[in-house]
Tab-separated table of C-alpha atoms in Angstrom:
chain	number	residue	atom	x	y	z
A	1	MET	CA	-42.215	-13.011	49.823
A	2	HIS	CA	-42.195	-10.964	52.999
A	3	ARG	CA	-39.728	-8.499	51.514
A	4	LYS	CA	-42.110	-8.132	48.571
A	5	LEU	CA	-45.037	-7.451	50.865
A	6	ALA	CA	-43.005	-4.955	52.778
A	7	ALA	CA	-41.900	-3.194	49.642
A	8	THR	CA	-45.487	-3.048	48.415
A	9	ALA	CA	-46.697	-1.586	51.634
A	10	LEU	CA	-43.972	0.997	51.762
A	11	ALA	CA	-45.007	2.068	48.308
A	12	LEU	CA	-48.469	2.957	49.597
A	13	PRO	CA	-48.745	6.723	49.924
A	14	LEU	CA	-50.662	6.572	53.194
A	15	ALA	CA	-48.504	3.854	54.640
A	16	ALA	CA	-45.550	6.119	54.461
A	17	GLY	CA	-47.238	8.627	56.750
A	18	ALA	CA	-45.727	9.368	60.129
A	19	GLN	CA	-48.937	8.910	62.147
A	20	PRO	CA	-49.570	5.682	64.024
A	21	ALA	CA	-52.065	3.591	62.104
A	22	THR	CA	-54.690	1.469	63.830
A	23	TYR	CA	-55.766	-1.838	62.317
A	24	GLU	CA	-58.770	-3.894	63.399
A	25	ILE	CA	-58.018	-7.557	63.842
A	26	ASP	CA	-59.653	-9.720	61.189
A	27	PRO	CA	-61.300	-12.560	63.147
A	28	ASP	CA	-61.506	-14.747	60.058
A	29	HIS	CA	-57.741	-14.731	59.668
A	30	THR	CA	-56.587	-14.494	63.264
A	31	PHE	CA	-56.200	-17.706	65.208
A	32	PRO	CA	-54.096	-18.307	68.275
A	33	HIS	CA	-52.979	-21.917	67.901
A	34	PHE	CA	-51.542	-23.825	70.797
A	35	MET	CA	-49.704	-27.087	71.186
A	36	ILE	CA	-49.615	-29.164	74.327
A	37	GLN	CA	-47.859	-32.419	74.951
A	38	HIS	CA	-50.093	-35.377	75.757
A	39	LEU	CA	-48.732	-38.223	77.895
A	40	GLY	CA	-45.232	-37.197	76.918
A	41	VAL	CA	-45.545	-38.725	73.486
A	42	SER	CA	-47.068	-36.196	71.098
A	43	TRP	CA	-47.886	-32.513	70.756
A	44	MET	CA	-51.622	-32.001	70.312
A	45	HIS	CA	-52.809	-28.931	68.409
A	46	GLY	CA	-55.726	-26.677	69.253
A	47	ARG	CA	-56.870	-23.168	68.584
A	48	PHE	CA	-59.302	-20.486	69.644
A	49	ASN	CA	-61.861	-19.611	66.999
A	50	LYS	CA	-63.029	-16.200	68.236
A	51	THR	CA	-60.683	-13.272	68.612
A	52	SER	CA	-60.912	-9.502	68.451
A	53	GLY	CA	-58.590	-6.592	69.011
A	54	LYS	CA	-56.351	-4.118	67.314
A	55	LEU	CA	-52.868	-3.574	66.012
A	56	VAL	CA	-51.216	-0.161	66.099
A	57	LEU	CA	-48.179	0.543	63.916
A	58	ASP	CA	-46.042	3.633	63.576
A	59	ARG	CA	-43.579	2.703	60.904
A	60	ALA	CA	-41.759	5.995	61.041
A	61	ALA	CA	-41.123	5.759	64.749
A	62	LYS	CA	-40.749	1.984	64.539
A	63	THR	CA	-43.177	1.390	67.349
A	64	GLY	CA	-46.255	-0.745	67.580
A	65	SER	CA	-48.625	-2.468	69.906
A	66	VAL	CA	-51.127	-5.266	69.792
A	67	GLU	CA	-54.188	-6.059	71.887
A	68	VAL	CA	-55.995	-9.327	71.370
A	69	THR	CA	-59.030	-10.591	73.255
A	70	ILE	CA	-59.718	-14.303	72.932
A	71	GLU	CA	-63.024	-15.953	73.783
A	72	THR	CA	-61.999	-18.949	75.862
A	73	ALA	CA	-65.187	-20.876	75.086
A	74	SER	CA	-64.130	-20.952	71.433
A	75	VAL	CA	-61.357	-23.456	72.197
A	76	ASP	CA	-61.277	-26.102	69.493
A	77	THR	CA	-59.007	-29.128	69.488
A	78	GLY	CA	-60.858	-30.950	66.743
A	79	ALA	CA	-62.216	-33.693	69.017
A	80	HIS	CA	-65.946	-33.200	68.644
A	81	GLU	CA	-67.166	-36.785	69.127
A	82	LEU	CA	-68.234	-38.233	72.476
A	83	ARG	CA	-66.887	-41.740	71.676
A	84	GLY	CA	-68.710	-43.304	74.626
A	85	ARG	CA	-67.859	-40.509	77.051
A	86	THR	CA	-70.243	-37.929	78.467
A	87	ARG	CA	-68.255	-34.963	77.212
A	88	THR	CA	-65.962	-34.015	74.370
A	89	ARG	CA	-62.390	-32.922	74.988
A	90	ASP	CA	-63.314	-29.328	74.222
A	91	GLU	CA	-66.135	-29.452	76.772
A	92	HIS	CA	-63.627	-30.699	79.334
A	93	LEU	CA	-61.233	-27.883	78.399
A	94	ARG	CA	-64.027	-25.365	79.053
A	95	THR	CA	-64.572	-26.506	82.656
A	96	ALA	CA	-62.764	-25.308	85.763
A	97	ASP	CA	-60.195	-28.065	85.187
A	98	PHE	CA	-58.651	-25.917	82.450
A	99	PHE	CA	-59.984	-22.654	80.967
A	100	ASN	CA	-62.912	-22.165	83.377
A	101	VAL	CA	-64.881	-20.312	80.717
A	102	GLN	CA	-67.916	-19.564	82.878
A	103	GLU	CA	-65.797	-17.507	85.252
A	104	PHE	CA	-63.228	-16.267	82.739
A	105	PRO	CA	-64.977	-15.882	79.364
A	106	THR	CA	-61.980	-14.119	77.827
A	107	MET	CA	-58.219	-14.008	77.989
A	108	THR	CA	-56.204	-11.096	76.703
A	109	TYR	CA	-52.771	-10.410	75.346
A	110	LYS	CA	-51.383	-6.890	75.263
A	111	GLY	CA	-47.901	-6.181	74.055
A	112	SER	CA	-45.553	-3.760	72.413
A	113	ALA	CA	-43.330	-4.526	69.474
A	114	LYS	CA	-39.586	-4.483	69.247
A	115	TRP	CA	-38.383	-3.766	65.729
A	116	ASN	CA	-35.542	-5.159	63.737
A	117	GLY	CA	-35.145	-3.230	60.513
A	118	GLU	CA	-38.388	-2.430	58.737
A	119	TRP	CA	-40.696	-4.688	60.739
A	120	PRO	CA	-41.456	-5.894	64.252
A	121	SER	CA	-39.370	-8.875	65.294
A	122	GLU	CA	-40.669	-9.495	68.799
A	123	VAL	CA	-43.673	-8.646	70.949
A	124	GLN	CA	-43.121	-8.220	74.655
A	125	GLY	CA	-46.505	-8.527	76.252
A	126	GLN	CA	-48.686	-9.544	79.142
A	127	LEU	CA	-51.024	-12.509	78.913
A	128	THR	CA	-54.017	-12.461	81.257
A	129	LEU	CA	-55.459	-15.929	81.721
A	130	LEU	CA	-57.643	-17.170	84.602
A	131	GLY	CA	-57.288	-13.804	86.283
A	132	VAL	CA	-53.484	-13.990	86.344
A	133	THR	CA	-51.293	-11.647	84.308
A	134	ARG	CA	-47.790	-12.779	83.366
A	135	PRO	CA	-45.265	-11.674	80.747
A	136	VAL	CA	-45.210	-13.697	77.560
A	137	THR	CA	-42.865	-12.815	74.721
A	138	LEU	CA	-43.718	-13.742	71.161
A	139	LYS	CA	-41.139	-14.001	68.408
A	140	VAL	CA	-42.436	-12.531	65.161
A	141	ASP	CA	-41.607	-15.142	62.554
A	142	SER	CA	-43.012	-13.177	59.646
A	143	PHE	CA	-44.662	-9.801	59.128
A	144	GLY	CA	-45.958	-7.916	56.160
A	145	CYS	CA	-48.460	-5.336	54.980
A	146	ALA	CA	-50.074	-4.903	51.587
A	147	PRO	CA	-53.094	-3.357	49.845
A	148	ASP	CA	-56.007	-5.785	50.097
A	149	PRO	CA	-56.489	-7.077	46.534
A	150	ARG	CA	-59.987	-8.357	47.358
A	151	ILE	CA	-61.362	-4.810	47.415
A	152	LYS	CA	-58.983	-3.303	44.903
A	153	GLY	CA	-56.594	-1.873	47.433
A	154	LYS	CA	-59.131	0.259	49.286
A	155	ARG	CA	-57.823	-1.017	52.573
A	156	GLU	CA	-54.520	-2.219	53.868
A	157	VAL	CA	-53.977	-5.598	55.431
A	158	CYS	CA	-51.120	-6.405	57.754
A	159	GLY	CA	-50.379	-9.933	58.830
A	160	ALA	CA	-47.976	-11.776	61.042
A	161	ASN	CA	-47.056	-15.146	62.374
A	162	ALA	CA	-45.623	-15.243	65.854
A	163	SER	CA	-44.564	-17.983	68.240
A	164	GLY	CA	-43.775	-18.393	71.892
A	165	SER	CA	-44.426	-20.525	74.925
A	166	PHE	CA	-45.440	-20.325	78.571
A	167	LYS	CA	-46.136	-22.560	81.536
A	168	ARG	CA	-49.827	-22.966	82.296
A	169	SER	CA	-49.084	-23.567	85.978
A	170	ASP	CA	-47.912	-19.932	86.152
A	171	PHE	CA	-51.565	-19.035	85.552
A	172	GLY	CA	-52.930	-21.507	88.091
A	173	MET	CA	-53.944	-24.105	85.488
A	174	LYS	CA	-52.421	-27.154	87.150
A	175	PHE	CA	-54.833	-29.968	86.428
A	176	ALA	CA	-53.387	-33.158	84.900
A	177	ILE	CA	-49.748	-32.018	84.856
A	178	PRO	CA	-47.589	-33.808	83.690
A	179	GLY	CA	-49.852	-36.107	81.668
A	180	VAL	CA	-50.972	-32.947	79.906
A	181	SER	CA	-47.811	-30.870	79.782
A	182	ASP	CA	-47.174	-27.730	81.766
A	183	GLU	CA	-45.542	-26.097	78.746
A	184	ILE	CA	-47.867	-24.639	76.150
A	185	ARG	CA	-46.405	-23.655	72.814
A	186	LEU	CA	-48.086	-20.900	70.858
A	187	GLN	CA	-48.259	-20.192	67.145
A	188	VAL	CA	-50.348	-17.146	66.435
A	189	GLN	CA	-51.609	-16.271	62.999
A	190	LEU	CA	-52.855	-12.679	62.836
A	191	GLU	CA	-54.254	-10.374	60.185
A	192	ALA	CA	-55.517	-6.858	60.727
A	193	LEU	CA	-57.300	-4.406	58.414
A	194	ARG	CA	-57.349	-0.628	57.974
A	195	PRO	CA	-59.413	1.354	55.464
A	196	LEU	CA	-57.286	3.535	53.215
B	1	MET	CA	-42.917	-41.982	92.858
B	2	ASP	CA	-44.010	-38.748	91.163
B	3	SER	CA	-46.270	-40.573	88.732
B	4	PHE	CA	-47.871	-42.394	91.674
B	5	LEU	CA	-48.546	-39.109	93.481
B	6	GLN	CA	-50.025	-37.641	90.321
B	7	HIS	CA	-52.359	-40.560	89.623
B	8	PRO	CA	-56.025	-39.540	90.056
B	9	ALA	CA	-56.795	-42.730	91.996
B	10	PHE	CA	-54.150	-41.778	94.541
B	11	GLN	CA	-55.104	-38.087	94.637
B	12	GLY	CA	-58.844	-38.612	95.035
B	13	GLY	CA	-59.012	-42.081	96.592
B	14	VAL	CA	-56.043	-43.682	98.320
B	15	ALA	CA	-54.446	-40.625	99.945
B	16	PRO	CA	-57.709	-39.060	101.210
B	17	PHE	CA	-58.862	-42.442	102.533
B	18	VAL	CA	-55.619	-43.027	104.428
B	19	ALA	CA	-55.763	-39.460	105.782
B	20	GLY	CA	-59.374	-39.940	106.917
B	21	LEU	CA	-58.630	-43.296	108.520
B	22	MET	CA	-55.602	-41.943	110.386
B	23	VAL	CA	-57.501	-38.897	111.651
B	24	ALA	CA	-60.385	-41.085	112.820
B	25	ALA	CA	-57.973	-43.426	114.578
B	26	VAL	CA	-55.794	-40.782	116.199
B	27	LEU	CA	-58.292	-38.034	116.992
B	28	GLY	CA	-61.433	-40.087	117.526
B	29	ARG	CA	-61.021	-40.265	121.310
B	30	ALA	CA	-60.573	-36.487	121.466
B	31	ARG	CA	-63.987	-35.915	119.817
B	32	LEU	CA	-62.166	-34.693	116.716
B	33	GLY	CA	-62.625	-37.775	114.568
B	34	GLY	CA	-65.066	-35.771	112.480
B	35	LEU	CA	-62.036	-34.062	110.978
B	36	ALA	CA	-61.566	-37.237	108.932
B	37	VAL	CA	-63.833	-35.987	106.171
B	38	ALA	CA	-62.132	-32.601	105.928
B	39	ALA	CA	-58.752	-34.365	105.943
B	40	GLY	CA	-59.945	-36.416	102.982
B	41	TYR	CA	-61.012	-33.556	100.761
B	42	ALA	CA	-58.149	-31.314	101.910
B	43	VAL	CA	-55.654	-33.929	100.726
B	44	ALA	CA	-57.521	-34.280	97.423
B	45	ILE	CA	-57.551	-30.517	96.877
B	46	ALA	CA	-53.875	-30.180	97.775
B	47	LEU	CA	-52.779	-33.006	95.493
B	48	ALA	CA	-55.068	-32.304	92.540
B	49	SER	CA	-54.863	-28.533	92.270
B	50	GLY	CA	-52.560	-27.244	95.002
B	51	VAL	CA	-53.483	-24.830	97.747
B	52	ALA	CA	-53.370	-21.221	96.564
B	53	PHE	CA	-55.734	-18.326	97.160
B	54	SER	CA	-54.548	-15.642	94.773
B	55	PRO	CA	-56.273	-14.710	92.612
B	56	LEU	CA	-59.312	-15.754	94.586
B	57	THR	CA	-61.246	-17.594	91.885
B	58	ALA	CA	-64.548	-19.347	92.541
B	59	LEU	CA	-62.821	-22.700	92.899
B	60	ARG	CA	-60.309	-21.260	95.333
B	61	LYS	CA	-63.140	-19.737	97.367
B	62	VAL	CA	-64.669	-23.210	97.468
B	63	ALA	CA	-61.383	-24.620	98.781
B	64	LEU	CA	-61.054	-21.800	101.302
B	65	LEU	CA	-64.543	-22.349	102.728
B	66	ALA	CA	-64.137	-26.130	102.655
B	67	LEU	CA	-60.974	-25.782	104.725
B	68	ALA	CA	-62.618	-23.291	107.092
B	69	ALA	CA	-65.735	-25.432	107.629
B	70	PRO	CA	-64.174	-27.937	110.078
B	71	LEU	CA	-62.746	-25.069	112.145
B	72	ALA	CA	-66.216	-23.564	112.423
B	73	GLY	CA	-67.501	-27.034	113.255
B	74	ILE	CA	-64.978	-27.414	116.080
B	75	ALA	CA	-66.024	-24.025	117.445
B	76	ILE	CA	-69.656	-25.126	117.404
B	77	ASP	CA	-68.878	-28.464	119.061
B	78	PHE	CA	-66.615	-27.152	121.775
B	79	ALA	CA	-67.588	-23.524	122.383
B	80	LEU	CA	-71.220	-23.069	121.400
B	81	ARG	CA	-74.477	-24.750	122.303
B	82	SER	CA	-75.732	-26.305	119.112
B	83	GLY	CA	-79.447	-25.855	118.632
B	84	ARG	CA	-81.967	-25.359	115.884
B	85	ALA	CA	-81.477	-21.571	115.842
B	86	LEU	CA	-77.725	-21.890	115.500
B	87	VAL	CA	-78.088	-24.422	112.676
B	88	ILE	CA	-80.424	-22.071	110.810
B	89	VAL	CA	-78.031	-19.159	111.235
B	90	VAL	CA	-75.082	-21.266	110.064
B	91	ALA	CA	-77.075	-22.503	107.059
B	92	ALA	CA	-78.106	-18.965	106.132
B	93	VAL	CA	-74.481	-17.811	106.326
B	94	CYS	CA	-73.408	-20.748	104.157
B	95	GLY	CA	-76.105	-19.877	101.618
B	96	ALA	CA	-74.931	-16.271	101.486
B	97	LEU	CA	-71.315	-17.410	101.135
B	98	THR	CA	-72.369	-19.551	98.170
B	99	VAL	CA	-73.499	-16.437	96.309
B	100	TRP	CA	-70.163	-14.797	97.177
B	101	VAL	CA	-68.259	-17.837	95.887
B	102	PHE	CA	-69.944	-17.812	92.501
B	103	TRP	CA	-70.401	-14.061	92.117
B	104	SER	CA	-67.702	-13.914	89.442
B	105	VAL	CA	-69.717	-16.405	87.388
B	106	LEU	CA	-73.134	-14.942	88.125
B	107	GLN	CA	-72.120	-11.464	86.995
B	108	HIS	CA	-71.665	-12.771	83.429
B	109	LYS	CA	-75.293	-13.885	83.305
B	110	VAL	CA	-78.510	-11.969	82.749
B	111	PRO	CA	-80.093	-10.907	86.074
B	112	ALA	CA	-82.987	-13.379	85.975
B	113	GLU	CA	-80.695	-16.330	85.253
B	114	ALA	CA	-78.189	-15.138	87.852
B	115	ALA	CA	-80.922	-14.858	90.471
B	116	LEU	CA	-82.269	-18.320	89.661
B	117	LEU	CA	-78.859	-20.002	89.630
B	118	GLY	CA	-77.444	-18.077	92.585
B	119	GLY	CA	-80.591	-18.528	94.654
B	120	GLY	CA	-80.832	-22.195	93.762
B	121	ALA	CA	-77.206	-22.884	94.652
B	122	ALA	CA	-77.511	-20.958	97.924
B	123	LEU	CA	-80.630	-22.925	98.801
B	124	TYR	CA	-78.897	-26.208	97.933
B	125	VAL	CA	-75.898	-25.504	100.143
B	126	ALA	CA	-78.030	-24.140	102.999
B	127	TRP	CA	-80.309	-27.186	102.850
B	128	LEU	CA	-77.369	-29.602	102.876
B	129	VAL	CA	-75.920	-27.815	105.907
B	130	VAL	CA	-79.239	-28.119	107.766
B	131	ALA	CA	-79.812	-31.724	106.703
B	132	THR	CA	-76.299	-32.950	107.503
B	133	MET	CA	-76.029	-31.033	110.792
B	134	ALA	CA	-79.199	-32.830	111.870
B	135	LEU	CA	-77.052	-35.992	111.816
B	136	SER	CA	-74.402	-34.557	114.153
B	137	ALA	CA	-75.308	-36.877	117.015
B	138	ALA	CA	-75.501	-39.977	114.789
B	139	PRO	CA	-71.963	-40.699	113.601
B	140	VAL	CA	-72.727	-43.777	111.522
B	141	ARG	CA	-75.596	-42.054	109.741
B	142	ALA	CA	-73.488	-38.927	109.249
B	143	GLY	CA	-70.613	-41.014	107.887
B	144	ALA	CA	-72.888	-42.870	105.476
B	145	ALA	CA	-74.408	-39.605	104.237
B	146	ALA	CA	-70.933	-38.122	103.788
B	147	LEU	CA	-69.658	-41.185	101.938
B	148	VAL	CA	-72.506	-41.203	99.454
B	149	LEU	CA	-72.867	-37.429	99.077
B	150	GLY	CA	-69.157	-37.288	98.233
B	151	LEU	CA	-69.363	-40.186	95.793
B	152	GLY	CA	-72.572	-38.919	94.243
B	153	THR	CA	-71.208	-35.417	93.789
B	154	GLY	CA	-67.790	-36.582	92.624
B	155	ILE	CA	-68.894	-39.115	90.040
B	156	SER	CA	-71.664	-36.810	88.792
B	157	ALA	CA	-69.048	-34.065	88.387
B	158	ILE	CA	-66.840	-36.395	86.351
B	159	LEU	CA	-69.800	-37.308	84.141
B	160	ALA	CA	-70.469	-33.567	83.852
B	161	ALA	CA	-66.967	-32.998	82.413
B	162	SER	CA	-64.922	-31.939	85.436
B	163	ALA	CA	-62.435	-34.513	86.672
B	164	LEU	CA	-61.012	-31.988	89.128
B	165	LEU	CA	-64.327	-31.478	90.913
B	166	GLY	CA	-64.760	-35.227	90.713
B	167	LEU	CA	-61.564	-35.681	92.699
B	168	TYR	CA	-62.737	-33.154	95.295
B	169	GLY	CA	-66.013	-35.023	95.798
B	170	ILE	CA	-64.422	-38.462	95.826
B	171	GLY	CA	-61.802	-37.145	98.268
B	172	LEU	CA	-64.658	-36.171	100.594
B	173	ALA	CA	-66.133	-39.661	100.203
B	174	ALA	CA	-62.765	-41.298	100.844
B	175	GLY	CA	-62.308	-39.331	104.076
B	176	ALA	CA	-65.794	-40.392	105.125
B	177	GLY	CA	-64.874	-43.948	104.199
B	178	GLY	CA	-61.960	-43.785	106.645
B	179	PHE	CA	-64.268	-42.365	109.326
B	180	LEU	CA	-66.811	-45.160	108.771
B	181	LEU	CA	-64.288	-47.969	108.456
B	182	TRP	CA	-62.616	-47.149	111.763
B	183	GLN	CA	-65.998	-47.384	113.479
B	184	MET	CA	-66.833	-50.623	111.661
B	185	VAL	CA	-63.528	-52.244	112.596
B	186	THR	CA	-63.444	-51.124	116.231
B	187	GLY	CA	-67.172	-51.554	116.820
B	188	ARG	CA	-67.227	-48.173	118.600
B	189	THR	CA	-68.733	-44.951	117.356
B	190	ILE	CA	-66.694	-41.761	117.011
B	191	ALA	CA	-68.288	-38.372	117.615
B	192	ALA	CA	-69.217	-36.743	114.331
B	193	GLY	CA	-70.511	-33.411	115.600
B	194	ALA	CA	-70.611	-30.253	113.577
B	195	THR	CA	-66.909	-30.826	112.880
B	196	LEU	CA	-67.946	-33.524	110.425
B	197	THR	CA	-71.447	-32.515	109.435
B	198	LEU	CA	-70.778	-28.846	108.695
B	199	SER	CA	-67.765	-29.893	106.611
B	200	VAL	CA	-69.905	-32.347	104.657
B	201	GLY	CA	-72.809	-29.948	104.170
B	202	LEU	CA	-70.768	-26.938	103.147
B	203	ALA	CA	-67.986	-28.613	101.176
B	204	GLY	CA	-70.256	-31.214	99.580
B	205	GLY	CA	-72.744	-28.515	98.658
B	206	LEU	CA	-70.100	-26.243	97.182
B	207	PHE	CA	-68.521	-29.071	95.182
B	208	GLY	CA	-71.925	-29.847	93.684
B	209	ALA	CA	-72.672	-26.186	93.002
B	210	SER	CA	-69.265	-25.864	91.341
B	211	ALA	CA	-70.099	-28.732	89.009
B	212	LEU	CA	-73.311	-26.877	88.187
B	213	PHE	CA	-71.625	-23.527	87.497
B	214	LEU	CA	-68.182	-24.495	86.224
B	215	ALA	CA	-68.964	-27.769	84.445
B	216	LYS	CA	-72.096	-29.275	82.879
B	217	LEU	CA	-74.000	-30.751	85.834
B	218	PRO	CA	-77.729	-30.557	85.035
B	219	GLY	CA	-79.639	-28.375	87.493
B	220	TYR	CA	-81.963	-31.164	88.644
B	221	VAL	CA	-79.171	-33.481	89.817
B	222	PRO	CA	-78.450	-31.522	93.043
B	223	ILE	CA	-82.123	-31.962	93.958
B	224	VAL	CA	-81.521	-35.726	94.042
B	225	LEU	CA	-78.234	-35.351	95.942
B	226	ALA	CA	-80.002	-33.111	98.469
B	227	LEU	CA	-82.065	-36.131	99.538
B	228	VAL	CA	-79.002	-38.156	100.592
B	229	PRO	CA	-78.933	-36.885	104.223
B	230	LEU	CA	-82.633	-37.766	104.498
B	231	ALA	CA	-81.968	-41.305	103.273
B	232	ALA	CA	-79.353	-41.626	106.011
B	233	ARG	CA	-82.173	-41.147	108.569
B	234	LEU	CA	-84.129	-44.207	107.422
B	235	PRO	CA	-84.528	-46.859	110.114
B	236	VAL	CA	-82.054	-49.686	110.650
B	237	PRO	CA	-82.667	-52.596	113.021
B	238	PRO	CA	-81.421	-51.357	116.416
B	239	ARG	CA	-79.573	-54.574	117.190
B	240	PHE	CA	-77.461	-54.377	114.074
B	241	PRO	CA	-73.736	-54.008	114.806
B	242	ILE	CA	-72.051	-50.814	113.648
B	243	TRP	CA	-70.551	-52.399	110.541
B	244	ALA	CA	-73.966	-53.618	109.416
B	245	GLN	CA	-75.594	-50.265	110.154
B	246	ALA	CA	-72.932	-48.545	108.067
B	247	ILE	CA	-73.513	-50.872	105.134
B	248	VAL	CA	-77.311	-50.641	105.260
B	249	LEU	CA	-77.367	-46.846	105.641
B	250	SER	CA	-74.833	-46.409	102.858
B	251	ALA	CA	-76.941	-48.664	100.647
B	252	TYR	CA	-80.049	-46.547	101.312
B	253	CYS	CA	-78.161	-43.431	100.329
B	254	PHE	CA	-76.444	-45.060	97.378
B	255	VAL	CA	-79.777	-45.567	95.614
B	256	LEU	CA	-79.973	-41.772	95.309
B	257	ALA	CA	-76.385	-41.547	94.113
B	258	VAL	CA	-77.111	-44.050	91.338
B	259	LEU	CA	-80.152	-42.000	90.357
B	260	ALA	CA	-77.915	-38.915	90.246
B	261	PHE	CA	-75.434	-40.707	87.973
B	262	VAL	CA	-78.193	-41.834	85.607
B	263	LEU	CA	-79.769	-38.377	85.470
B	264	THR	CA	-76.380	-36.729	84.894
B	265	ARG	CA	-75.519	-39.165	82.124
B	266	GLN	CA	-78.917	-38.642	80.482
B	267	GLY	CA	-78.668	-34.880	80.884
B	268	VAL	CA	-75.177	-34.276	79.521
B	269	ALA	CA	-75.002	-36.973	76.850
B	270	PRO	CA	-78.452	-38.300	75.995
B	271	PRO	CA	-78.442	-41.595	74.058
B	272	ALA	CA	-78.598	-41.113	70.302
């Protein structure tokens, strides 16, 4: 499938150009998902619902970069009911115990791509969370570009899935370790658009 | 052992209480028993979130000032002549420091909201400093106010979604519990001084303001908590032994804490 996408994209006249191309991140199809172990027994899933940023690709030079800004208040772990408590889990995650969204409304990831063949295979970047910047490397599990069929190919869409992990304590988020694990696993789904 | 150290009841309750009790017992005769309260919340901060100051976030500024407060209190008790003017100056400085602490939050808000929240928090902290420092010469009253202000702030913070701030507040209360219990058991008072009261006013105020800014504490709850030091000034029969005075004064104050809990609960999760 990915080879097909790649072949399609390479067939695009403009895509074959030597200039770096800038793509705007599509917030409806870009979601940083995270997994965190709860009480040592299961990996809970959550995601951030609001993202923005850009992807820059130079296929001729085989270089690229990505910048993503994530609104921390958009954290969503699917637990929206109070169930007798005074706050939902997401409300707790927004406090200073975890993401401290009032003081740090956004977190950012900026990285540059390492290529393997026709497409990026890894992003070496810097994650800034809670005012702390640390390196976080993401493995690109899949990548592809294609004309957007929804508007008859008048724009190009590139998409990727990437994964990685980091320790939240490295960013000063230490509350409830180890009941809520120090390790956070990431699975990022990203799409970005560029008019042709 | 690790799981015991990481249990919230140990971090916010047992360890701060033992620290407060030991400080009261060991340093009480040296007029430093007032450090019991700071020992309580310092242990809670260290165990619950660790002691680090870089980057200097709002919560770390809170910890920094909370740890500095007893040192300033010692300086006032041993090197300066405490008087009304000094208390007002100290309170004004604490109010200004409150704005500094939460500046990184305030700058994300529109100016009118920032002015209201920043001014309100500064006033809250400054008032608590004035009201608690007025109890400096009354160790049982100061201990009762500290116990209930810590509990009221801590449990309200938990209800307002922040367990971490809850542990800070309960740690303060546990240290005050150690300070009070030592006096109740020995039947002798320990000097509170500014060492205790400035710590309670500044740290307690900042913990409450943090729950307001960084969690969901409704803005009217600190108004209720601000009355706790006044409740600790209500009369008790003069012939009551220290243990009975401590219980009665704590009970006076606790009425306000219960009101704070109810208002917080109603404010953050109103009944359907």
